[in-house]
Amino acid sequence: MANKVTWFEIMGSNGTALQQFYSDIFGWEYQQAPGEMSYGMISGGDGGIGGGIGDSPQQSNSVTVYIEVDDPQAVLDQIGQKGGETVVPVTEIPNMVTFAQFRDPQGNVVGLVKSQAQ
């Protein structure tokens, strides 16, 4: 696979309750992200992908996968030409991640994450 899924997010109106639910069911342990938002990050370990569970800024429930790409803006440009639209423009969180989100022509929201330099 040229561009792999490398991250997932499960978001809702009560991130703390969601984290507890998934911890109780699957035994997931979280590292809390810095800041005010309730956002717990899960290590991918043993060949799985990492992810995060937390509060949705829109207070809506969603599951989003993130696809690793070299140039998120170039991919967003292609998406626009093929009938998709940008939901979250390219955003950099210094020393952590560069990401974006788009809506495909069928309405699914999918994320892009910039490949890390090796």
PDB file of C-alpha atoms in Angstrom:
ATOM      1  CA  MET A   1       0.000   0.000   0.000  1.00  0.00           C
ATOM      2  CA  ALA A   2       1.526   3.294  -1.082  1.00  0.00           C
ATOM      3  CA  ASN A   3      -0.105   5.449   1.589  1.00  0.00           C
ATOM      4  CA  LYS A   4      -1.015   3.620   4.775  1.00  0.00           C
ATOM      5  CA  VAL A   5      -3.509   4.389   7.500  1.00  0.00           C
ATOM      6  CA  THR A   6      -1.371   5.447  10.462  1.00  0.00           C
ATOM      7  CA  TRP A   7      -3.762   6.988  13.027  1.00  0.00           C
ATOM      8  CA  PHE A   8      -7.390   6.879  14.115  1.00  0.00           C
ATOM      9  CA  GLU A   9      -9.577   9.132  16.233  1.00  0.00           C
ATOM     10  CA  ILE A  10     -12.782   8.409  18.110  1.00  0.00           C
ATOM     11  CA  MET A  11     -14.356  11.688  19.162  1.00  0.00           C
ATOM     12  CA  GLY A  12     -17.504  12.569  21.074  1.00  0.00           C
ATOM     13  CA  SER A  13     -19.185  15.035  23.392  1.00  0.00           C
ATOM     14  CA  ASN A  14     -17.590  13.424  26.488  1.00  0.00           C
ATOM     15  CA  GLY A  15     -14.033  12.349  25.675  1.00  0.00           C
ATOM     16  CA  THR A  16     -13.294  11.259  29.238  1.00  0.00           C
ATOM     17  CA  ALA A  17     -16.252   8.855  29.233  1.00  0.00           C
ATOM     18  CA  LEU A  18     -15.214   7.488  25.818  1.00  0.00           C
ATOM     19  CA  GLN A  19     -11.670   6.887  27.062  1.00  0.00           C
ATOM     20  CA  GLN A  20     -13.014   5.014  30.090  1.00  0.00           C
ATOM     21  CA  PHE A  21     -15.323   2.899  27.913  1.00  0.00           C
ATOM     22  CA  TYR A  22     -12.539   1.779  25.552  1.00  0.00           C
ATOM     23  CA  SER A  23     -10.160   1.232  28.462  1.00  0.00           C
ATOM     24  CA  ASP A  24     -12.719  -0.968  30.237  1.00  0.00           C
ATOM     25  CA  ILE A  25     -13.436  -3.015  27.106  1.00  0.00           C
ATOM     26  CA  PHE A  26      -9.986  -3.286  25.471  1.00  0.00           C
ATOM     27  CA  GLY A  27      -7.572  -2.418  28.288  1.00  0.00           C
ATOM     28  CA  TRP A  28      -6.220   0.607  26.406  1.00  0.00           C
ATOM     29  CA  GLU A  29      -3.956   2.950  28.358  1.00  0.00           C
ATOM     30  CA  TYR A  30      -3.694   6.605  27.404  1.00  0.00           C
ATOM     31  CA  GLN A  31      -1.133   9.361  27.446  1.00  0.00           C
ATOM     32  CA  GLN A  32      -3.033  12.628  27.847  1.00  0.00           C
ATOM     33  CA  ALA A  33      -2.270  15.307  25.263  1.00  0.00           C
ATOM     34  CA  PRO A  34      -1.110  18.670  26.616  1.00  0.00           C
ATOM     35  CA  GLY A  35      -3.721  21.392  26.930  1.00  0.00           C
ATOM     36  CA  GLU A  36      -7.270  21.703  28.151  1.00  0.00           C
ATOM     37  CA  MET A  37      -8.939  19.255  25.777  1.00  0.00           C
ATOM     38  CA  SER A  38      -9.612  15.738  27.012  1.00  0.00           C
ATOM     39  CA  TYR A  39      -7.620  13.784  24.406  1.00  0.00           C
ATOM     40  CA  GLY A  40      -5.924  10.502  25.238  1.00  0.00           C
ATOM     41  CA  MET A  41      -3.378   9.006  22.852  1.00  0.00           C
ATOM     42  CA  ILE A  42      -2.907   5.264  22.449  1.00  0.00           C
ATOM     43  CA  SER A  43       0.336   3.638  21.327  1.00  0.00           C
ATOM     44  CA  GLY A  44       0.127   1.403  18.276  1.00  0.00           C
ATOM     45  CA  GLY A  45       2.414  -1.285  19.747  1.00  0.00           C
ATOM     46  CA  ASP A  46       2.659  -4.825  18.345  1.00  0.00           C
ATOM     47  CA  GLY A  47       2.043  -3.766  14.739  1.00  0.00           C
ATOM     48  CA  GLY A  48      -1.190  -1.855  15.359  1.00  0.00           C
ATOM     49  CA  ILE A  49      -1.724   1.804  14.605  1.00  0.00           C
ATOM     50  CA  GLY A  50      -1.885   4.488  17.263  1.00  0.00           C
ATOM     51  CA  GLY A  51      -4.871   6.662  17.856  1.00  0.00           C
ATOM     52  CA  GLY A  52      -6.624   9.166  20.022  1.00  0.00           C
ATOM     53  CA  ILE A  53      -9.919   9.381  21.860  1.00  0.00           C
ATOM     54  CA  GLY A  54     -11.299  12.659  23.093  1.00  0.00           C
ATOM     55  CA  ASP A  55     -13.646  15.615  23.085  1.00  0.00           C
ATOM     56  CA  SER A  56     -15.052  16.696  19.741  1.00  0.00           C
ATOM     57  CA  PRO A  57     -14.757  20.452  19.179  1.00  0.00           C
ATOM     58  CA  GLN A  58     -18.101  20.260  17.337  1.00  0.00           C
ATOM     59  CA  GLN A  59     -19.693  18.179  20.134  1.00  0.00           C
ATOM     60  CA  SER A  60     -20.507  15.495  17.552  1.00  0.00           C
ATOM     61  CA  ASN A  61     -19.571  11.832  17.423  1.00  0.00           C
ATOM     62  CA  SER A  62     -17.137  10.679  14.756  1.00  0.00           C
ATOM     63  CA  VAL A  63     -14.525   8.107  13.839  1.00  0.00           C
ATOM     64  CA  THR A  64     -11.748   9.299  11.526  1.00  0.00           C
ATOM     65  CA  VAL A  65      -8.793   7.466  10.005  1.00  0.00           C
ATOM     66  CA  TYR A  66      -5.641   9.328   8.952  1.00  0.00           C
ATOM     67  CA  ILE A  67      -3.657   8.445   5.829  1.00  0.00           C
ATOM     68  CA  GLU A  68       0.062   9.212   5.728  1.00  0.00           C
ATOM     69  CA  VAL A  69       1.179  11.406   2.799  1.00  0.00           C
ATOM     70  CA  ASP A  70       4.316  13.361   1.899  1.00  0.00           C
ATOM     71  CA  ASP A  71       2.537  16.617   1.002  1.00  0.00           C
ATOM     72  CA  PRO A  72      -0.905  17.153   2.560  1.00  0.00           C
ATOM     73  CA  GLN A  73      -1.586  20.355   0.590  1.00  0.00           C
ATOM     74  CA  ALA A  74      -0.850  18.684  -2.743  1.00  0.00           C
ATOM     75  CA  VAL A  75      -3.224  15.858  -1.816  1.00  0.00           C
ATOM     76  CA  LEU A  76      -5.945  18.342  -0.748  1.00  0.00           C
ATOM     77  CA  ASP A  77      -5.537  20.038  -4.135  1.00  0.00           C
ATOM     78  CA  GLN A  78      -6.071  16.685  -5.904  1.00  0.00           C
ATOM     79  CA  ILE A  79      -9.075  15.938  -3.693  1.00  0.00           C
ATOM     80  CA  GLY A  80     -10.672  19.255  -4.682  1.00  0.00           C
ATOM     81  CA  GLN A  81     -10.174  18.446  -8.366  1.00  0.00           C
ATOM     82  CA  LYS A  82     -11.868  15.060  -7.912  1.00  0.00           C
ATOM     83  CA  GLY A  83     -14.993  16.325  -6.141  1.00  0.00           C
ATOM     84  CA  GLY A  84     -13.917  16.290  -2.501  1.00  0.00           C
ATOM     85  CA  GLU A  85     -13.506  19.293  -0.223  1.00  0.00           C
ATOM     86  CA  THR A  86     -11.175  20.449   2.529  1.00  0.00           C
ATOM     87  CA  VAL A  87     -12.695  20.279   6.023  1.00  0.00           C
ATOM     88  CA  VAL A  88      -9.590  21.211   8.052  1.00  0.00           C
ATOM     89  CA  PRO A  89      -6.753  22.914   6.156  1.00  0.00           C
ATOM     90  CA  VAL A  90      -3.156  21.834   6.657  1.00  0.00           C
ATOM     91  CA  THR A  91      -2.460  22.453  10.339  1.00  0.00           C
ATOM     92  CA  GLU A  92       0.874  22.098  12.120  1.00  0.00           C
ATOM     93  CA  ILE A  93       1.157  21.387  15.827  1.00  0.00           C
ATOM     94  CA  PRO A  94       4.862  22.172  16.428  1.00  0.00           C
ATOM     95  CA  ASN A  95       7.022  19.213  17.446  1.00  0.00           C
ATOM     96  CA  MET A  96       4.040  16.863  17.131  1.00  0.00           C
ATOM     97  CA  VAL A  97       2.172  16.542  13.830  1.00  0.00           C
ATOM     98  CA  THR A  98       1.049  18.194  10.602  1.00  0.00           C
ATOM     99  CA  PHE A  99      -2.429  17.131   9.507  1.00  0.00           C
ATOM    100  CA  ALA A 100      -5.526  18.033   7.479  1.00  0.00           C
ATOM    101  CA  GLN A 101      -9.004  16.616   6.916  1.00  0.00           C
ATOM    102  CA  PHE A 102     -11.173  16.317   3.828  1.00  0.00           C
ATOM    103  CA  ARG A 103     -14.690  15.202   2.921  1.00  0.00           C
ATOM    104  CA  ASP A 104     -14.908  12.729   0.060  1.00  0.00           C
ATOM    105  CA  PRO A 105     -17.651  12.974  -2.600  1.00  0.00           C
ATOM    106  CA  GLN A 106     -19.869  10.627  -0.530  1.00  0.00           C
ATOM    107  CA  GLY A 107     -19.555  12.749   2.648  1.00  0.00           C
ATOM    108  CA  ASN A 108     -16.979  10.723   4.601  1.00  0.00           C
ATOM    109  CA  VAL A 109     -14.438  12.771   6.560  1.00  0.00           C
ATOM    110  CA  VAL A 110     -10.893  11.381   6.306  1.00  0.00           C
ATOM    111  CA  GLY A 111      -7.636  12.754   7.679  1.00  0.00           C
ATOM    112  CA  LEU A 112      -4.204  13.243   6.172  1.00  0.00           C
ATOM    113  CA  VAL A 113      -1.026  13.220   8.229  1.00  0.00           C
ATOM    114  CA  LYS A 114       2.368  14.327   6.939  1.00  0.00           C
ATOM    115  CA  SER A 115       5.033  11.639   6.740  1.00  0.00           C
ATOM    116  CA  GLN A 116       7.707  12.026   9.393  1.00  0.00           C
ATOM    117  CA  ALA A 117      11.280  12.518   8.181  1.00  0.00           C
ATOM    118  CA  GLN A 118      13.249   9.341   8.685  1.00  0.00           C
TER     119      GLN A 118
END
